PDB file of C-alpha atoms in Angstrom:
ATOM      1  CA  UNK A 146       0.000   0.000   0.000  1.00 47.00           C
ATOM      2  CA  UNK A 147       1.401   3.620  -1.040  1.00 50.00           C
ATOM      3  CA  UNK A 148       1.974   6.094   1.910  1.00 52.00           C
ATOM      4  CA  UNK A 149      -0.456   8.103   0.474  1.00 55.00           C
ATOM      5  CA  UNK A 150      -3.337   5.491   0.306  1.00 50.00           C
ATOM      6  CA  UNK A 151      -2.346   5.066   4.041  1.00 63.00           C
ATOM      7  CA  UNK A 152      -2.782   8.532   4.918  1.00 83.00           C
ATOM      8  CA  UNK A 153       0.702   9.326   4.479  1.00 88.00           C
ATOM      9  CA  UNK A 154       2.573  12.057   2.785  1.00 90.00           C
ATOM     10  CA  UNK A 155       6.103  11.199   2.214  1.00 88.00           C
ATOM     11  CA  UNK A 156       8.748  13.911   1.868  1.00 88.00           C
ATOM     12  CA  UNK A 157      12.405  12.594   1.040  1.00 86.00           C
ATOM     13  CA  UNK A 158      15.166  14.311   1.898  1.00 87.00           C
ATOM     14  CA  UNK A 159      18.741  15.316   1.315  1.00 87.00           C
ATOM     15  CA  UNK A 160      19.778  12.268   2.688  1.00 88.00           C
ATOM     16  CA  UNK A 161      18.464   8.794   1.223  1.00 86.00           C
ATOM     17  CA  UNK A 162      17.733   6.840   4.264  1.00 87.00           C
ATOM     18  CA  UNK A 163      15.718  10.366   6.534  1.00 89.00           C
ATOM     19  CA  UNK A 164      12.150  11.336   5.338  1.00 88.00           C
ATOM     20  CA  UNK A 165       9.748  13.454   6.170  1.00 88.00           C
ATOM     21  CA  UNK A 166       6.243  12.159   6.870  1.00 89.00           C
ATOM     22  CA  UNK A 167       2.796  13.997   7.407  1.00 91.00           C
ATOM     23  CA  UNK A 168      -0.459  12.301   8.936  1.00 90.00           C
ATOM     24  CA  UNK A 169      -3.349  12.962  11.309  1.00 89.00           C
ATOM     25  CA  UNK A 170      -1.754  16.880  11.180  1.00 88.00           C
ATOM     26  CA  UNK A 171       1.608  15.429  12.759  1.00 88.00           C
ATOM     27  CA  UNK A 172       4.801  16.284  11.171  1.00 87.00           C
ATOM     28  CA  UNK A 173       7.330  13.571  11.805  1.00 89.00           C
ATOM     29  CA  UNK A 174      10.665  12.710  10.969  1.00 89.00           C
ATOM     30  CA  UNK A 175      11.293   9.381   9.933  1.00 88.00           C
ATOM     31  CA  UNK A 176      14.763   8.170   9.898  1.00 89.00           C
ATOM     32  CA  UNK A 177      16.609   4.391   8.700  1.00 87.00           C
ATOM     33  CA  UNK A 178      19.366   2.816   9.462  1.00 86.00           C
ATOM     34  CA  UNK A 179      20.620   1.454   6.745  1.00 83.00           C
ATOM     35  CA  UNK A 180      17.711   1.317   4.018  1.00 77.00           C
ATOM     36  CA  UNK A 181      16.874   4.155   1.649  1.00 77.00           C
ATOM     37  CA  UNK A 182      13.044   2.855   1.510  1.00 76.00           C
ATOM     38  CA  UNK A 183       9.331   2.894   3.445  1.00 75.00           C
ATOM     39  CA  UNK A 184       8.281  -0.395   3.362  1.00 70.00           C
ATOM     40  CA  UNK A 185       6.073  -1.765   6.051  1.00 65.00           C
ATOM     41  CA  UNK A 186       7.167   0.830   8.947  1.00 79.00           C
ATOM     42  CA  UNK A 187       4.073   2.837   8.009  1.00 86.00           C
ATOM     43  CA  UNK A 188       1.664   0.479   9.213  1.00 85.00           C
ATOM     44  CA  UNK A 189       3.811   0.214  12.259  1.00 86.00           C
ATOM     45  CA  UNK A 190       3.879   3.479  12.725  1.00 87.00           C
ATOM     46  CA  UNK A 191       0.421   4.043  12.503  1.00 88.00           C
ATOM     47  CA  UNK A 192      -0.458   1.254  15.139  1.00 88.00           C
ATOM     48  CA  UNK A 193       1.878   3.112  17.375  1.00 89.00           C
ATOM     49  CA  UNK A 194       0.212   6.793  16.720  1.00 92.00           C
ATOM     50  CA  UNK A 195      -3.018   4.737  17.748  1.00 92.00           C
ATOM     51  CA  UNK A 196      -1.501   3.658  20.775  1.00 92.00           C
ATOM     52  CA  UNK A 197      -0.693   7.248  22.047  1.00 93.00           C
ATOM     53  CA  UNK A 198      -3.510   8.815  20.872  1.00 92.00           C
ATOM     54  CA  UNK A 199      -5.938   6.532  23.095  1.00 94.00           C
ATOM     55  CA  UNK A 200      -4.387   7.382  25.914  1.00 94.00           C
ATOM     56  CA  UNK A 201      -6.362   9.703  28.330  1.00 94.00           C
ATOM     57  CA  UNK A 202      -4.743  13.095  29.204  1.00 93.00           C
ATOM     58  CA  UNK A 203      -5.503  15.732  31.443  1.00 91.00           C
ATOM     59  CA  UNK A 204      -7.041  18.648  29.637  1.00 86.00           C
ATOM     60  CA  UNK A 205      -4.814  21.176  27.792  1.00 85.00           C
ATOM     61  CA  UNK A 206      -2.115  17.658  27.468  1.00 91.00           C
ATOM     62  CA  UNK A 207      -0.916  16.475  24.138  1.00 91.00           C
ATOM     63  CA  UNK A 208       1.370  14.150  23.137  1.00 93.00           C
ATOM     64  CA  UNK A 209       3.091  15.443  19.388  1.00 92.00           C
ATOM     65  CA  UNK A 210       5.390  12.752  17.945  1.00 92.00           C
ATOM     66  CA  UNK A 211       8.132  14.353  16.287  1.00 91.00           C
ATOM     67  CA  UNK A 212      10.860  11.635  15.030  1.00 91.00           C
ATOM     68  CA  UNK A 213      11.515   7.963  14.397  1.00 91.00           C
ATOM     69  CA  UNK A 214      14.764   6.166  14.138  1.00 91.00           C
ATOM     70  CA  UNK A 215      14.068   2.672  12.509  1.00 89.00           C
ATOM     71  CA  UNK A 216      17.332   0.278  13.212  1.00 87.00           C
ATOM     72  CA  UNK A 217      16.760  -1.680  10.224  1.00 82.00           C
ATOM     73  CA  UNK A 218      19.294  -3.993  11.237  1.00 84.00           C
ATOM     74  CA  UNK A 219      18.320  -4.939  14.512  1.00 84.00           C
ATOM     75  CA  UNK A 220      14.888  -4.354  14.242  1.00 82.00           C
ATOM     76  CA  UNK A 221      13.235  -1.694  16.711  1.00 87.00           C
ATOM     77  CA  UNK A 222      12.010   1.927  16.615  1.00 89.00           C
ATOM     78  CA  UNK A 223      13.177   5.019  18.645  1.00 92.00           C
ATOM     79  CA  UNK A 224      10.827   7.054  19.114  1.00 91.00           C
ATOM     80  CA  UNK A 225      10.787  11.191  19.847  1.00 93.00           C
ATOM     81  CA  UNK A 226       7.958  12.581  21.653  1.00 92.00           C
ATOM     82  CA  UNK A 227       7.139  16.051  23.067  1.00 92.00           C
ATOM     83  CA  UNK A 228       4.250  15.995  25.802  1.00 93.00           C
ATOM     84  CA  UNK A 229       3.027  19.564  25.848  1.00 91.00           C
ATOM     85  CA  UNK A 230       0.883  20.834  28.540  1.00 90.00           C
ATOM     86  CA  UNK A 231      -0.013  24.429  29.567  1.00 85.00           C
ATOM     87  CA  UNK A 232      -3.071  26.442  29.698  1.00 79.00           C
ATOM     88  CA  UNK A 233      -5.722  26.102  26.413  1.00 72.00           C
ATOM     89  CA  UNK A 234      -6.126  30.077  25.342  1.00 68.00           C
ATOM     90  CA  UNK A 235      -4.927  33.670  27.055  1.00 65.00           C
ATOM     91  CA  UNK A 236      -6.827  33.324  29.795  1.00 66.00           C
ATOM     92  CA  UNK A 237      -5.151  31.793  33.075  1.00 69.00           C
ATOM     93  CA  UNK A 238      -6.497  28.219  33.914  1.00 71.00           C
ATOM     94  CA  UNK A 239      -5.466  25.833  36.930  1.00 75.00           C
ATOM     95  CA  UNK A 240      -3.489  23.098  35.090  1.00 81.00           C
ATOM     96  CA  UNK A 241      -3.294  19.735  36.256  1.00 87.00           C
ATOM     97  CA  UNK A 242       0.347  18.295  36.375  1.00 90.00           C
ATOM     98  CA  UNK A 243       1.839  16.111  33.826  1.00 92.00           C
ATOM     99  CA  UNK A 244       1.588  12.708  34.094  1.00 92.00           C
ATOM    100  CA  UNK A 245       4.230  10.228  35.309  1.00 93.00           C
ATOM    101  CA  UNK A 246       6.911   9.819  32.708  1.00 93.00           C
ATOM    102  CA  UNK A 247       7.200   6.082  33.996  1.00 92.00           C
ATOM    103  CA  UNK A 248       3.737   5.417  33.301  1.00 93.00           C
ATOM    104  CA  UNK A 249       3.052   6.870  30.317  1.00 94.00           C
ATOM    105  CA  UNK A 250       6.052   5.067  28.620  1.00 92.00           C
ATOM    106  CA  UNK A 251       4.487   1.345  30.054  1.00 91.00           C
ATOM    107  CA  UNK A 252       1.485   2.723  28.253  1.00 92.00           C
ATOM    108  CA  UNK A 253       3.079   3.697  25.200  1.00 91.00           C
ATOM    109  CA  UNK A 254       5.530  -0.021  25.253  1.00 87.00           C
ATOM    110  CA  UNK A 255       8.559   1.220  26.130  1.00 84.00           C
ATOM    111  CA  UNK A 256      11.590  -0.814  25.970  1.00 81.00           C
ATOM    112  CA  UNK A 257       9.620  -3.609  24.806  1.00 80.00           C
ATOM    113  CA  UNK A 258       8.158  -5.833  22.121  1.00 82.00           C
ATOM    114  CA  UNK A 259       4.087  -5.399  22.161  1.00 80.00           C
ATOM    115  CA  UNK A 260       2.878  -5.157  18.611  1.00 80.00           C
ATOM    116  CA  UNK A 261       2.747  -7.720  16.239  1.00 79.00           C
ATOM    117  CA  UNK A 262       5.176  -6.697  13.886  1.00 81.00           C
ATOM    118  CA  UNK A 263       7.741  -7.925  16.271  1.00 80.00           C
ATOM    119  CA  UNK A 264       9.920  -4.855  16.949  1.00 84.00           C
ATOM    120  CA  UNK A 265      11.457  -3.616  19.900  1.00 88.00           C
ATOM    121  CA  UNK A 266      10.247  -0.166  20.944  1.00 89.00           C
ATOM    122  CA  UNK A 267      11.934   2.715  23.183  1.00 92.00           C
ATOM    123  CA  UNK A 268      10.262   6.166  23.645  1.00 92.00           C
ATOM    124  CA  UNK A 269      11.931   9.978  24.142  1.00 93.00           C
ATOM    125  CA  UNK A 270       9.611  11.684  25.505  1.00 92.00           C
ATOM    126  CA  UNK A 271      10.407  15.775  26.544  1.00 91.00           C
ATOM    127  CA  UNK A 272       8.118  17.647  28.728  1.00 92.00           C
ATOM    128  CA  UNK A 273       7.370  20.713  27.828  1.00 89.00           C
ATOM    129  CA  UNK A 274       5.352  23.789  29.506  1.00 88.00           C
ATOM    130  CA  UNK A 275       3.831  26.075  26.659  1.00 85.00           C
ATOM    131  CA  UNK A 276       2.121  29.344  26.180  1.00 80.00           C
ATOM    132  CA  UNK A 277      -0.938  28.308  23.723  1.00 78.00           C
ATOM    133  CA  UNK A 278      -2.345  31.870  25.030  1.00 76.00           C
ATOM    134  CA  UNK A 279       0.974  33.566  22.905  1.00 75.00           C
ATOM    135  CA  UNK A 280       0.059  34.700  19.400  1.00 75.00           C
ATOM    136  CA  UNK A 281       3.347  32.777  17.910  1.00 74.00           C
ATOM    137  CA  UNK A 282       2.271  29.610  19.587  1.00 75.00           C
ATOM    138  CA  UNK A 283       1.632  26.434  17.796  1.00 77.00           C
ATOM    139  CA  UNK A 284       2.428  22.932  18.629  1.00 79.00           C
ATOM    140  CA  UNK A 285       4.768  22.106  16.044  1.00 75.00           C
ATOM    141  CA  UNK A 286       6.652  25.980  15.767  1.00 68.00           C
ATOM    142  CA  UNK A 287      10.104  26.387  15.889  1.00 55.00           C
ATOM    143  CA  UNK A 288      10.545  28.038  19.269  1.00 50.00           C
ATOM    144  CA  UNK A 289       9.029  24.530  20.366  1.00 49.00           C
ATOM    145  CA  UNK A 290      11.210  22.480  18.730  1.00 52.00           C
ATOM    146  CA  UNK A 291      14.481  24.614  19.161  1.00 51.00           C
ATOM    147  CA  UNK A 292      15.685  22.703  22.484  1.00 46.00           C
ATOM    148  CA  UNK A 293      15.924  19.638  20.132  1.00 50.00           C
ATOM    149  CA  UNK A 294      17.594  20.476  17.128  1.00 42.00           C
ATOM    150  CA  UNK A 295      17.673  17.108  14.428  1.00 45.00           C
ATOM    151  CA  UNK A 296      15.165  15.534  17.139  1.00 45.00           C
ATOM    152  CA  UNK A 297      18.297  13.761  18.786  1.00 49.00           C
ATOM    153  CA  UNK A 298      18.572  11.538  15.620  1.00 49.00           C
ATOM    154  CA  UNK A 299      22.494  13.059  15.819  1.00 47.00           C
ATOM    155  CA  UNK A 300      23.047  11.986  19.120  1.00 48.00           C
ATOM    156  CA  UNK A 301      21.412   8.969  18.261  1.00 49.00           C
ATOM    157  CA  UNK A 302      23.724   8.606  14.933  1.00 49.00           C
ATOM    158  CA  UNK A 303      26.822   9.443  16.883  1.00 46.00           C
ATOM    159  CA  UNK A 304      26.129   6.332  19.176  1.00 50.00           C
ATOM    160  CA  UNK A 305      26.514   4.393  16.108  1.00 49.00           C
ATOM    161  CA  UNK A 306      30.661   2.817  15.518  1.00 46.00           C
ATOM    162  CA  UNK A 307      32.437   5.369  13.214  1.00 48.00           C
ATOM    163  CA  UNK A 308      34.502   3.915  10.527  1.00 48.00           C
ATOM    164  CA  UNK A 309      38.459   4.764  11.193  1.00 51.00           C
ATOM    165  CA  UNK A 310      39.705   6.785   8.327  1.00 53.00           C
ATOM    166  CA  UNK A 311      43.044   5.672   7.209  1.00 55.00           C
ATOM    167  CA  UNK A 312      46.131   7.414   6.584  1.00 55.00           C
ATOM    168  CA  UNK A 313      46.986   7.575   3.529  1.00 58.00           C
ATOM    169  CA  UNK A 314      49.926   5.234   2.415  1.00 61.00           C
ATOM    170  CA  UNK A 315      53.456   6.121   2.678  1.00 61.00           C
ATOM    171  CA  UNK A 316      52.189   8.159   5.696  1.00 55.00           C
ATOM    172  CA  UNK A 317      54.614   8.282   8.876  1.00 59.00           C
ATOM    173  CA  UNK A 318      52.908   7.472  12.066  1.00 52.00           C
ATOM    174  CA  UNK A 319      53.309  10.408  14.728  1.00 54.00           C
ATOM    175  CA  UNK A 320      53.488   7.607  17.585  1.00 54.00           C
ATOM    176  CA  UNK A 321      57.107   6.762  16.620  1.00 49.00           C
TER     177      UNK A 321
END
């Protein structure tokens, strides 16, 4: 099934193996491993938006997904959440705290296989206080998303082994 059958529009990217996905008015980045194509990740994808959008939040909560890191070679998904909370307009409102971190990631399957497709799933989730009362705001603006530049999919990369360079032949070795 196409992305866009799915309710999926696919953006690709400067890089062959990072897209850019947009569903259910979520913008989400959507990095591989290894592969340079969207195969079934979709579907899992969308079971696991379904997952965190059934679960109950306190009023003026959201949960916005922002990134995915598929390890196509070990099979799992890193996931990058914000959980936004604040008051709903300009006017001040008592709002209820956010929820335990430590539940809300056994509700979302952290660190964990519970979805048929068989991979392992870890969750990043950032809490955030926001201003939806300011004229700039909006949940997916870049004074939002400016504490996580590249959603952590750097840091995440940089975890990865790095391939030694080599110097080049003939070259003396400074540890002589």
């Amino acid at each position: 099934m196409s992305g866009e059958a799915s309710g999926w529009r696919i953006f690709a990217t400067g890089e062959p193996n990072r897209f850019i996905g947009i569903t259910r008015g979520f913008y989400i980045r959507i990095a591989n491993r290894h592969g340079s194509a969207l195969g079934f990740q979709l579907g899992s994808v969308a079971e696991r938006l379904d997952r965190a959008a059934s679960i109950e939040l306190p009023v003026g909560h959201e949960i916005r997904p922002r990134g995915v890191f598929y390890d196509d070679k070990r099979g799992g998904f890193t996931w990058y959440f914000d959980y936004l909370y604040g008051p709903r307009g300009w006017q001040s409102e008592e709002i209820e705290p956010p929820v335990d971190e430590h539940k809300l990631l056994r509700q979302l399957g952290d660190d964990g296989v519970s979805f048929d497709d068989g991979q392992f799933d870890h969750f990043d989730i950032v809490f955030r206080r926001v201003n939806r009362g300011s004229d700039s705001y909006d949940a997916d603006h870049e004074p939002v998303l400016r504490a996580r530049p590249q959603l952590r999919l750097a840091k995440l990369l940089l975890r990865l082994p790095k391939r030694r360079e080599r110097p080049p032949r003939g070259a003396r070795s400074a540890c002589r």
